[in-house]
Coordinates of C-alpha atoms and ligand atoms in Angstrom, one line a residue:
X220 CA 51.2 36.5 -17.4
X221 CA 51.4 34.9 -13.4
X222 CA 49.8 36.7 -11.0
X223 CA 52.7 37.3 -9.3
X224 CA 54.3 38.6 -12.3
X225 CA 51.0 41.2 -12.2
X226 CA 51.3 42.1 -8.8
X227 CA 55.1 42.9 -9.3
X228 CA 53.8 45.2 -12.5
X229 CA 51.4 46.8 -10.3
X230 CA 53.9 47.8 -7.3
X231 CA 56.3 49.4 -10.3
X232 CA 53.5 51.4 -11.9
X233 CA 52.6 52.6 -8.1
X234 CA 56.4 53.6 -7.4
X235 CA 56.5 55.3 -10.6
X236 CA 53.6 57.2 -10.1
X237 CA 54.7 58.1 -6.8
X238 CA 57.9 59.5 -7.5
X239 CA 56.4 61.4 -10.4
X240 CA 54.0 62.7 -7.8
X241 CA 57.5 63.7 -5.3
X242 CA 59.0 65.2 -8.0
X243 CA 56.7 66.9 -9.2
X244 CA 55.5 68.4 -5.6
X245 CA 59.5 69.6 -5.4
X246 CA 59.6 71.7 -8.6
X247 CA 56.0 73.8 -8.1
X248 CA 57.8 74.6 -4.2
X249 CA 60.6 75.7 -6.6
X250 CA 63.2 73.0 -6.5
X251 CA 64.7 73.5 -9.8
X252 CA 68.2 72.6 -9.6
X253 CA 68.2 69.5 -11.8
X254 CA 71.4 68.6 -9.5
X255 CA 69.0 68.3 -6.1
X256 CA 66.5 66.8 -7.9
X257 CA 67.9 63.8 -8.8
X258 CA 70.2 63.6 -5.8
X259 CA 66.2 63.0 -3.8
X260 CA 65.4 61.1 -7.1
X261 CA 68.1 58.4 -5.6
X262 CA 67.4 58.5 -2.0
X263 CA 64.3 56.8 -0.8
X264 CA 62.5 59.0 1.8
X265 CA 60.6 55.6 2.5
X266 CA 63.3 54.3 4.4
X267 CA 63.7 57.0 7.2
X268 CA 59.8 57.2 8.1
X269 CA 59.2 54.3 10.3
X270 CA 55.4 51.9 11.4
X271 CA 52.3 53.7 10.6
X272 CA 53.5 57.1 9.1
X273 CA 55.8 54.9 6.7
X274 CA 52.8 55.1 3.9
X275 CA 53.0 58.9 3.8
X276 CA 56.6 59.2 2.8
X277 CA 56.2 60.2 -0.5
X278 CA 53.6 63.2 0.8
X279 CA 55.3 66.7 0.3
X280 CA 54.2 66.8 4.4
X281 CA 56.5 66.8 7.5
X282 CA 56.1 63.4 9.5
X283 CA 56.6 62.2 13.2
X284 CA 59.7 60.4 13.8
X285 CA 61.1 59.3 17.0
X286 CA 62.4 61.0 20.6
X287 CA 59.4 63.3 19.4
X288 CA 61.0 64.8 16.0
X289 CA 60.0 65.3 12.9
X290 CA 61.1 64.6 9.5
X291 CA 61.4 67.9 7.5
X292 CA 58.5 68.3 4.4
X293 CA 60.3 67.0 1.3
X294 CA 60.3 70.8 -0.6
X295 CA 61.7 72.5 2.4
X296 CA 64.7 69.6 2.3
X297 CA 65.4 70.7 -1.1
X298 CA 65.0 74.6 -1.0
X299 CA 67.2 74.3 2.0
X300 CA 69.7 72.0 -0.1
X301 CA 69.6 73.7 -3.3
X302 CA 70.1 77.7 -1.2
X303 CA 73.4 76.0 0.4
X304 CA 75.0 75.8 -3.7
X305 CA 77.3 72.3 -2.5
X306 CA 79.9 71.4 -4.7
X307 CA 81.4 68.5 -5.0
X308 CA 84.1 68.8 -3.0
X309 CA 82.2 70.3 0.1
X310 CA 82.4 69.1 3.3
X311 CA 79.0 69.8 5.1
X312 CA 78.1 70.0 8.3
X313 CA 74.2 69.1 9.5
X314 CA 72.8 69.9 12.9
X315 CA 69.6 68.2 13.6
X316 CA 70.5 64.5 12.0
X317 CA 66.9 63.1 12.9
X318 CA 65.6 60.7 10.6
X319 CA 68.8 61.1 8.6
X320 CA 67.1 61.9 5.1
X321 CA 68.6 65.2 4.6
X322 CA 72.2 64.0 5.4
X323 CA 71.5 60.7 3.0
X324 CA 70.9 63.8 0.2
X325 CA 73.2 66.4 1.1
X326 CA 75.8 63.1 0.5
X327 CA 74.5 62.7 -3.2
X328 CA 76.1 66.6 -3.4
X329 CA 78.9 66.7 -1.3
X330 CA 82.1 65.0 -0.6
X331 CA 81.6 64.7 2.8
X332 CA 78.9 65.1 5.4
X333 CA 79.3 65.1 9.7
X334 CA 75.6 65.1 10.6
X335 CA 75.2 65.6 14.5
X336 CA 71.7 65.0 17.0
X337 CA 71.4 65.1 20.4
X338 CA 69.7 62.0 20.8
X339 CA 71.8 59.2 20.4
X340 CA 68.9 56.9 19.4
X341 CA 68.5 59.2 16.0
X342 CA 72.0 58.9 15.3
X343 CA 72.0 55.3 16.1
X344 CA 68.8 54.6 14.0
X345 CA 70.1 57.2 10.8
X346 CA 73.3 55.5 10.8
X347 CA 71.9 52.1 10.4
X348 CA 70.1 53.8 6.9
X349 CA 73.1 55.1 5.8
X350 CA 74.9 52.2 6.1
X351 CA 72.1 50.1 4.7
X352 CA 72.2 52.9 1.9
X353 CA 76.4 52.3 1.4
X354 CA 76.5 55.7 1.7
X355 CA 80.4 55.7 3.2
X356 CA 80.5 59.9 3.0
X357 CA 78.1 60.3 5.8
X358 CA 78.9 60.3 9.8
X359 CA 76.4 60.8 12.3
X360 CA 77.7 61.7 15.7
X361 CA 75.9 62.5 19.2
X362 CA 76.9 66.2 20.4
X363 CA 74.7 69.5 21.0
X364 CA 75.3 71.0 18.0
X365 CA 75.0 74.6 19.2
X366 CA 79.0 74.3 19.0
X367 CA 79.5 72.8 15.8
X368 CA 82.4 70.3 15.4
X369 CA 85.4 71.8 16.6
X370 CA 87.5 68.7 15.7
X371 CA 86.1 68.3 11.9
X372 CA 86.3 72.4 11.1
X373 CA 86.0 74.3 9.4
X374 CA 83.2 73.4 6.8
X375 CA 82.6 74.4 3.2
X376 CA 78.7 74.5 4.2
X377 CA 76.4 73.9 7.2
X378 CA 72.6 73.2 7.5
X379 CA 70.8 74.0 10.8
X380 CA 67.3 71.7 10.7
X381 CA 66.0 73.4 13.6
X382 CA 65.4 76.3 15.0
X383 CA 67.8 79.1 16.8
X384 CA 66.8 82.6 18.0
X385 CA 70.1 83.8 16.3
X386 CA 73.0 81.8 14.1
X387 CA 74.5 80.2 16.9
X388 CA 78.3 81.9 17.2
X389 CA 80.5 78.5 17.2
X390 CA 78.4 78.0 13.9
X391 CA 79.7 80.8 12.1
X392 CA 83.2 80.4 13.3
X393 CA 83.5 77.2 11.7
X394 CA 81.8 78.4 8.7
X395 CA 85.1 78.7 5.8
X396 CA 85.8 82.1 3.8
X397 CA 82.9 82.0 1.0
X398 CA 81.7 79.2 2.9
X399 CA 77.6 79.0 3.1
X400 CA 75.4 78.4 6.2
X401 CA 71.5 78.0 5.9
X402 CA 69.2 77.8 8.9
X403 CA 65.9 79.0 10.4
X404 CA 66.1 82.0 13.2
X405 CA 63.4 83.2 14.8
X406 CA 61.3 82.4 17.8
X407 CA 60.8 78.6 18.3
X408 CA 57.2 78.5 19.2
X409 CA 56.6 80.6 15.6
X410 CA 57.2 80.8 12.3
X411 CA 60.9 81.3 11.6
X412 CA 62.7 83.2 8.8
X413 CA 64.8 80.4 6.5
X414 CA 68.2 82.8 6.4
X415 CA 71.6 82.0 4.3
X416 CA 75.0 83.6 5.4
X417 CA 77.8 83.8 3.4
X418 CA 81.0 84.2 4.3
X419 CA 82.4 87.0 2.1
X420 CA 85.3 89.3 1.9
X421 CA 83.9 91.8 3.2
X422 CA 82.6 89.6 6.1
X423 CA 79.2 87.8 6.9
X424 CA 76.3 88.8 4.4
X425 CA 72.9 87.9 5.4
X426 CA 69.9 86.6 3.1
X427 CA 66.1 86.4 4.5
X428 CA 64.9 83.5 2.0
X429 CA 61.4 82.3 3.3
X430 CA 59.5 81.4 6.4
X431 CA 59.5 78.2 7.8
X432 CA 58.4 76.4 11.0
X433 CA 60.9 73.8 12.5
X434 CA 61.7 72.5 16.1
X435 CA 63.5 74.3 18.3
X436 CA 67.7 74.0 18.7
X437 CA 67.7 72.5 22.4
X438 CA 71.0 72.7 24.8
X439 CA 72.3 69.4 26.0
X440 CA 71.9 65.6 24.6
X441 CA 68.8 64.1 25.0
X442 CA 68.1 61.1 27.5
X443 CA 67.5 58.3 25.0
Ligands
SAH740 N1 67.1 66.9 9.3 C1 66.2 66.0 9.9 C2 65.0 66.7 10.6 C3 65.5 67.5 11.7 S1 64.3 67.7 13.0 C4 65.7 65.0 8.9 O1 66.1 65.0 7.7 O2 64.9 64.1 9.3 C5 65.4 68.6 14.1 C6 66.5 67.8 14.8 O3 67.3 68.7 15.5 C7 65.8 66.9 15.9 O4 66.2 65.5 15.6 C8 66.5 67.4 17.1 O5 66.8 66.3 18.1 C9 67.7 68.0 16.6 N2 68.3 69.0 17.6 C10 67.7 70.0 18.3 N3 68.6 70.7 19.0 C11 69.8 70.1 18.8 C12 71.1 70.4 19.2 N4 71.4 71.4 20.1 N5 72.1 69.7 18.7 C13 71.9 68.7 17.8 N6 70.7 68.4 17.4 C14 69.6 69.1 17.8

């Protein structure tokens, strides 16, 4: 055999081992939907971690991103994925776009996702991912997601990927009957409770699922 021909053997029998190593982290968090699984079998988390961190990406660890983010730990992307049930004519609504990973697999699920930041840079950089990716059901938009979408509601489902001391009111009005919502309440500075609200007949229901610790929802756009 070449040596280049080596070399290229070697890469594949790193990849493999590290996605058996990422998928195996997922399902002893409890990702056991086969469904989310292989939707972040398909999406490379590689491509949304950027310079020094971007050799970590297959780590079941939050990383740093830019405007002083963070990309979310792999298992909480997919217990937070596989509470909201998509199906696949949902149209989902993400606030907190950042690196744009969630959005790319919440679009394996769902027929269409709106994913909003309040730094334009984020949605600039996540867009250029997504279309790199040729993933056409994804939109990333600039606003302050504390009001949802007004234009695009309501939605099927909606992810909040940071943190709000309550489920922010404009959120839940654009939430659909049996429509879903997932997201992290609690004191931004702490550990927050991961909570999912469904929209029932008999009006919201509320479900503590697990702590978590994510950044805080911030009023306004950001300045980059
Ligand atoms: N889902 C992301 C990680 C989210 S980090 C990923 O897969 O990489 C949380 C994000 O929420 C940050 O990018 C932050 O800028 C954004 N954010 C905080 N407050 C916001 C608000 N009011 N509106 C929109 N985005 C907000």
């Amino acid at each position: 055999m070449s040596e280049t021909g080596a070399r290229d053997d070697d890469h594949a029998a790193l990849m493999a081992e590290r996605k058996m190593r990422f998928l195996f982290a997922l399902r002893s968090h409890g990702v056991t939907d086969p469904r989310v699984l292989t939707a972040m079998e398909r999406v490379d988390r590689g491509l949304f971690v950027k310079g020094i961190f971007a050799e970590r990406a297959y780590e079941d660890m939050p990383l740093p991103i830019a405007c002083g983010q963070t990309i979310s730990q792999p298992s909480v992307v997919g217990l937070m994925t596989q509470a909201l049930r998509i199906g696949q004519r949902d149209t989902v609504l993400e606030i907190g776009t950042g690196s744009g990973y969630q959005a790319a697999v919440l679009a394996q699920l769902a027929r269409r996702v709106y994913t909003v930041d309040r730094w334009r840079r984020l949605v600039r950089e996540a867009g250029e991912v997504f279309h790199r990716l040729g993933l056409a059901n994804v939109t990333a938009m600039t606003a302050d997601g504390s009001f949802g979408l007004p234009d695009q509601a309501p939605f099927d489902r909606i992810l909040v990927t940071a943190a709000a001391e309550d489920p922010p009111g404009p959120l839940l009005q654009q939430l659909k009957p049996g429509g879903i919502m997932v997201l992290p309440v609690g004191q931004s500075d702490h550990v927050q409770k991961l909570i999912r609200v469904t929209r029932g007949e008999q009006g919201l229901e509320y479900e503590e699922l697990r702590p978590v610790r994510f950044v805080p929802l911030v009023e306004g756009l950001g300045n980059e």
